C-alpha positions as a Python dict, from the first residue, in 0.01 Angstrom:
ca = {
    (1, 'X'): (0, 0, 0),
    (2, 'X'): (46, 95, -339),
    (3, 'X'): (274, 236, -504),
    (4, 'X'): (363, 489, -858),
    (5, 'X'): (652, 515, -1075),
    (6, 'X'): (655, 776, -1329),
    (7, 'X'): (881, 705, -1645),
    (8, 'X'): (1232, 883, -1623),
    (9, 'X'): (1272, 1231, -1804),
    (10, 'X'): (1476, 1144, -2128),
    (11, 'X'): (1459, 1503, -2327),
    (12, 'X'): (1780, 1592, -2216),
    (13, 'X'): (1914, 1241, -2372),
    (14, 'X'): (1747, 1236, -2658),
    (15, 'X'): (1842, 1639, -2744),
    (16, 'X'): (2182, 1521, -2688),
    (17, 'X'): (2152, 1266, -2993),
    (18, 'X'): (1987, 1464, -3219),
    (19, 'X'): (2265, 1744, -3183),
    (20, 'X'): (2516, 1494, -3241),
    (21, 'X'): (2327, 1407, -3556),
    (22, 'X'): (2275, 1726, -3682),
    (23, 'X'): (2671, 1841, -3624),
    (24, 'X'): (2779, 1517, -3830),
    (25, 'X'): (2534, 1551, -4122),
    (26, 'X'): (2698, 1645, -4431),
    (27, 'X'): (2766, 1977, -4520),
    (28, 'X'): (2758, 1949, -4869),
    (29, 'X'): (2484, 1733, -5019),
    (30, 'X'): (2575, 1355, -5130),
    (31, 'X'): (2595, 1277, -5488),
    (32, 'X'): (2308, 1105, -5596),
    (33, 'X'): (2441, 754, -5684),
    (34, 'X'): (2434, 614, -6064),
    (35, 'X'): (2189, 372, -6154),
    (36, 'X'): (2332, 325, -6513),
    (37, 'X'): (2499, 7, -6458),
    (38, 'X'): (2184, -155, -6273),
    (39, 'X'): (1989, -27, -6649),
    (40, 'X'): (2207, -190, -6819),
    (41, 'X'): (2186, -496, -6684),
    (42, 'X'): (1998, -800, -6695),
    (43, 'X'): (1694, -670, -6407),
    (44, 'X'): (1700, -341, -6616),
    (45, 'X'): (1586, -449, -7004),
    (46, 'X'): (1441, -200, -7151),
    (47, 'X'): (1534, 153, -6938),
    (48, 'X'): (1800, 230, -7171),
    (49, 'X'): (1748, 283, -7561),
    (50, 'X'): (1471, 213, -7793),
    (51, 'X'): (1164, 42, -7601),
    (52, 'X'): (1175, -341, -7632),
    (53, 'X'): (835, -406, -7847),
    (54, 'X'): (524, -512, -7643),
    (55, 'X'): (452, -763, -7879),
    (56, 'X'): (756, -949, -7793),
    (57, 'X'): (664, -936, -7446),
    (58, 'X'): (301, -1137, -7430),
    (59, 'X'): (470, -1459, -7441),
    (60, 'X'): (733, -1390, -7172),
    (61, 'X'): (517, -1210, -6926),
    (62, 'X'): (242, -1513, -6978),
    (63, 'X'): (506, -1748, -6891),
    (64, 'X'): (611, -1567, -6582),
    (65, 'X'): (256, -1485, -6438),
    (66, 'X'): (93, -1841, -6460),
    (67, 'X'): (489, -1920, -6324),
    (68, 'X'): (352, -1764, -6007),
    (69, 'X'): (27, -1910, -6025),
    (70, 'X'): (-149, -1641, -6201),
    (71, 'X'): (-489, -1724, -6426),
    (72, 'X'): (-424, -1513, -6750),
    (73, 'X'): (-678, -1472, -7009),
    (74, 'X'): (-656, -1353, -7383),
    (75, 'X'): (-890, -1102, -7501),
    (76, 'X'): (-931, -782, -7756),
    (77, 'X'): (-1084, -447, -7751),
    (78, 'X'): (-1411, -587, -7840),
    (79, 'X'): (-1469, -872, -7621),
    (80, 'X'): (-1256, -833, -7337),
    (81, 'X'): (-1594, -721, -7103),
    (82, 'X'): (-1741, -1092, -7178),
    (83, 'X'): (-1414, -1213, -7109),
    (84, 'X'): (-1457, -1076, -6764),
    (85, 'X'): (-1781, -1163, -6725),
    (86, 'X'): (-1697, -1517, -6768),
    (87, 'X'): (-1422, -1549, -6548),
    (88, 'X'): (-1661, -1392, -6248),
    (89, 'X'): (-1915, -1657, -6369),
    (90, 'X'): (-1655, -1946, -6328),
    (91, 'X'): (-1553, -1803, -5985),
    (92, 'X'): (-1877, -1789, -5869),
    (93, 'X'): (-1848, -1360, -5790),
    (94, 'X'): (-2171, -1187, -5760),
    (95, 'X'): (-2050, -860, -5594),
    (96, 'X'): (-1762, -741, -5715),
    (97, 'X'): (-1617, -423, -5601),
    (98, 'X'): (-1460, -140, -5865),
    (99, 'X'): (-1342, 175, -5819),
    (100, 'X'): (-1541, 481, -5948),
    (101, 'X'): (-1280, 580, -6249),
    (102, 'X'): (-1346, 241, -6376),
    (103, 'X'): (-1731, 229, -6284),
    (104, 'X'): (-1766, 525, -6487),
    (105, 'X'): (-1628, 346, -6822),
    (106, 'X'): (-1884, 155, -7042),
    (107, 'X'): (-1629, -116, -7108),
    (108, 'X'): (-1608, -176, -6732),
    (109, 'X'): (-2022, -156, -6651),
    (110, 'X'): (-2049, -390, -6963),
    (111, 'X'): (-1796, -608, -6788),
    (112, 'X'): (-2037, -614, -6454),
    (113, 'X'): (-2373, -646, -6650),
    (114, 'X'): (-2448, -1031, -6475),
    (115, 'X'): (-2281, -890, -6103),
    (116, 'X'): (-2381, -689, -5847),
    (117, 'X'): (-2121, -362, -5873),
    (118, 'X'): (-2044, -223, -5606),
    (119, 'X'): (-1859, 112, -5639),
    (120, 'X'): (-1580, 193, -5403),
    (121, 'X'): (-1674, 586, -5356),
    (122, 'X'): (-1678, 595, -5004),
    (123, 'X'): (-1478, 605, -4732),
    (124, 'X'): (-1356, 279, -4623),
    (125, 'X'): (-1422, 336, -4266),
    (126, 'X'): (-1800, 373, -4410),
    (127, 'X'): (-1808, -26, -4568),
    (128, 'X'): (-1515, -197, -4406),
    (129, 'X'): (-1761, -476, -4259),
    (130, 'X'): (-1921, -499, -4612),
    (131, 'X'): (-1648, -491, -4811),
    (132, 'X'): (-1422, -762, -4561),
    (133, 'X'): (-1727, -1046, -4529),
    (134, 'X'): (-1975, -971, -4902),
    (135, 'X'): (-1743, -885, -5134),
    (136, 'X'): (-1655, -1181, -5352),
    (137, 'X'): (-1373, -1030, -5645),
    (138, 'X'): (-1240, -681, -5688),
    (139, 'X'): (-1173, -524, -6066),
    (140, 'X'): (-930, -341, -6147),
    (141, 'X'): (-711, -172, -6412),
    (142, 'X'): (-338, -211, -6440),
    (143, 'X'): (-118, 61, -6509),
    (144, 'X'): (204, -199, -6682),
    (145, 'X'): (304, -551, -6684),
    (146, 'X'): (649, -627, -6650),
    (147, 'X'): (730, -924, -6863),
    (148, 'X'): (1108, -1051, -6625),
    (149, 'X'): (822, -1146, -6347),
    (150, 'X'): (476, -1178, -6452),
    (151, 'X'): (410, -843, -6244),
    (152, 'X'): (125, -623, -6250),
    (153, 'X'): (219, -274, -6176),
    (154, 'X'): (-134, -66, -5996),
    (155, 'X'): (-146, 283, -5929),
    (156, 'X'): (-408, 312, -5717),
    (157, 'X'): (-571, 683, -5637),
    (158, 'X'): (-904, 824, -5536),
    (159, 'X'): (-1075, 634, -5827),
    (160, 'X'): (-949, 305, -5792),
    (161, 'X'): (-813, 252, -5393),
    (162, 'X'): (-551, 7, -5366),
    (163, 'X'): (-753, -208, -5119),
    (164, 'X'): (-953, -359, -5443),
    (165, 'X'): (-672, -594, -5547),
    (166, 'X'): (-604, -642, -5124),
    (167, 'X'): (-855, -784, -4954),
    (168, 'X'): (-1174, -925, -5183),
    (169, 'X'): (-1058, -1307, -5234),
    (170, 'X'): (-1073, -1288, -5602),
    (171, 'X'): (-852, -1013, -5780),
    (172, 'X'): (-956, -976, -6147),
    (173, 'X'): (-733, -684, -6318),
    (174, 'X'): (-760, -561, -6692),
    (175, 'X'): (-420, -482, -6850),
    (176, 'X'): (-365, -359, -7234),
    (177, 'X'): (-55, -545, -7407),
    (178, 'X'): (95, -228, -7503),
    (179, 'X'): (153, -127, -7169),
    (180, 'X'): (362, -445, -7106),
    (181, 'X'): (748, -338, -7036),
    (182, 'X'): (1024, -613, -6962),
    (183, 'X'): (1177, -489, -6682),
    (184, 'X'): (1055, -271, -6387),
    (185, 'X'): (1269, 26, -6413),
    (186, 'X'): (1126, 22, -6797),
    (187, 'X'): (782, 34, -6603),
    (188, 'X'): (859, 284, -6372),
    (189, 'X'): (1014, 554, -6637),
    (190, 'X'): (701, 497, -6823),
    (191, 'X'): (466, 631, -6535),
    (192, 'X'): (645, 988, -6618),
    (193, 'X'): (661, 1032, -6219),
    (194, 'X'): (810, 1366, -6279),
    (195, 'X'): (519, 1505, -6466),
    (196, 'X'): (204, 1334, -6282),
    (197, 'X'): (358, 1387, -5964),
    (198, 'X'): (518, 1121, -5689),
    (199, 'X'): (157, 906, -5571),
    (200, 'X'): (129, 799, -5250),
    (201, 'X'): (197, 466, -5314),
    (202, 'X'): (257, 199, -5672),
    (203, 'X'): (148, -166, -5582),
    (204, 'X'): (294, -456, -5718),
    (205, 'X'): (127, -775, -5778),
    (206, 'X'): (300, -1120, -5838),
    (207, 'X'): (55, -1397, -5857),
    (208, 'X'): (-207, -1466, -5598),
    (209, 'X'): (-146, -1367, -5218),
    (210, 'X'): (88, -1591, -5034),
    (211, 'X'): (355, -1656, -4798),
    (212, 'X'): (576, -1879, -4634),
    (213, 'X'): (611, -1826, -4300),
    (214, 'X'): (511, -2090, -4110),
    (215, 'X'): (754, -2353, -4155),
    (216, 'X'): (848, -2228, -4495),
    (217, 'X'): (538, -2419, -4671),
    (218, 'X'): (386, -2180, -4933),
    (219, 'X'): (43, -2135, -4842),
    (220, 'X'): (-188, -1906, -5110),
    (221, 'X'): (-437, -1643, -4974),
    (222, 'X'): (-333, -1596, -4642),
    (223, 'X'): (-356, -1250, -4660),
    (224, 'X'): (-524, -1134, -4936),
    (225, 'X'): (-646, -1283, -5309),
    (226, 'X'): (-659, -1614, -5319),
    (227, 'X'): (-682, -1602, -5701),
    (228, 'X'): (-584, -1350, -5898),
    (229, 'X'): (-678, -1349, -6301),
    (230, 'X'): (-516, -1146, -6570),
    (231, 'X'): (-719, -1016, -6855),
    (232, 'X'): (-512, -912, -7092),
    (233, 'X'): (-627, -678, -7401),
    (234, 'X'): (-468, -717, -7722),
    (235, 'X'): (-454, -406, -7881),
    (236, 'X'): (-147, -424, -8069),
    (237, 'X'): (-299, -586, -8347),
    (238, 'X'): (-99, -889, -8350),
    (239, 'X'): (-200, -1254, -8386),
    (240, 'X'): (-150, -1487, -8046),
}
């Protein structure tokens, strides 16, 4: 003998809630809070006033990237493409995944002249198999650096999918010097957000993947990059 139990009615309950909610929102909107303080501060350098110089800011945000365990490497507009093309050499990467904004730049195909490219134009539902078990580095731009922590700020879109710096096991990402800022709400402002619109998501990227989780011993590429290399593009005209 068998027999069924069918899961108790809760609309009326949950109605109930929601009307309680509703009758205690406020009526009057709540002041949106000041973040002047926080920009003034030490984790906000940069917001407020004249922009620190980028220049100033190589040395710093080197320091804090390889602090993480970051591979950063020096290039200029002219040579930064071999630059990448050696660091896939040393790593072994023969198919390397890039978006199609990048793809589409001679800079970037120069970059993957010695490398099978393989162009992220598709859906991911399309490649997922391919892209999990053959793809050995993903390339990508960066949109900042933010010198306080070594951090790469991504925007990823359409053209340049945010899985790129996720899941391939090497993470190679081309950032310009004069987009380095020295805090992150110096970063942020910079995007112009109001103009180009909110994007679905900004991705952050400190160092290599890693985590601690398991009986707090840092392990590296448990979910994601295990190596993650910086070229960075002097075009400031400054000597390192």
């Amino acid at each position: 003998m068998t027999s069924s139990t069918s899961s108790p009615d809760t609309g009326a309950a949950r109605g109930a809630i929601l009307a309680r909610l509703r009758q205690s929102a406020p009526s009057q909107p709540l002041p949106v809070p000041s973040l002047a303080a926080y920009h003034a501060g030490p984790f906000g350098r940069g917001r407020l006033g004249a922009r620190i110089d980028p220049a100033a800011l190589i040395g710093p945000f080197e320091a804090a990237a390889r602090g993480w365990r970051a591979d950063l490497r020096h290039a200029t507009p002219a040579d930064w493409s071999a630059v990448v093309r050696t660091v896939l050499a040393e790593h072994g990467a023969r198919r390397v995944a890039v978006g199609r904004g990048p793809a589409a730049d001679p800079g970037f195909m120069a970059a993957l002249a010695e490398v099978e490219a393989c162009r992220f134009d598709r859906p991911l539902e399309h490649w997922k198999t391919e892209l999990f078990d053959r793809i050995d580095a993903g390339l990508t731009t960066a949109r900042a650096g933010i010198a306080d922590t070594g951090t790469l700020l991504l925007r990823p879109g359409p053209d340049e999918p945010r899985t790129l710096s996720l899941v391939p096991p090497l993470h190679v990402a081309v950032l310009r010097a004069s987009d380095l800022f020295a805090s992150l709400p110096a970063a942020i402002a910079a995007q112009d957000l109001a103009t180009t619109g909110m994007p679905t998501n900004l991705v952050l990227v400190t160092g290599p993947s890693k985590t601690a989780d398991i009986q707090q011993v840092l392990a590296f590429g448990a979910h994601g990059p295990k190596a993650l290399v910086i070229v960075l593009v002097n075009d400031l005209e400054v000597s390192l």
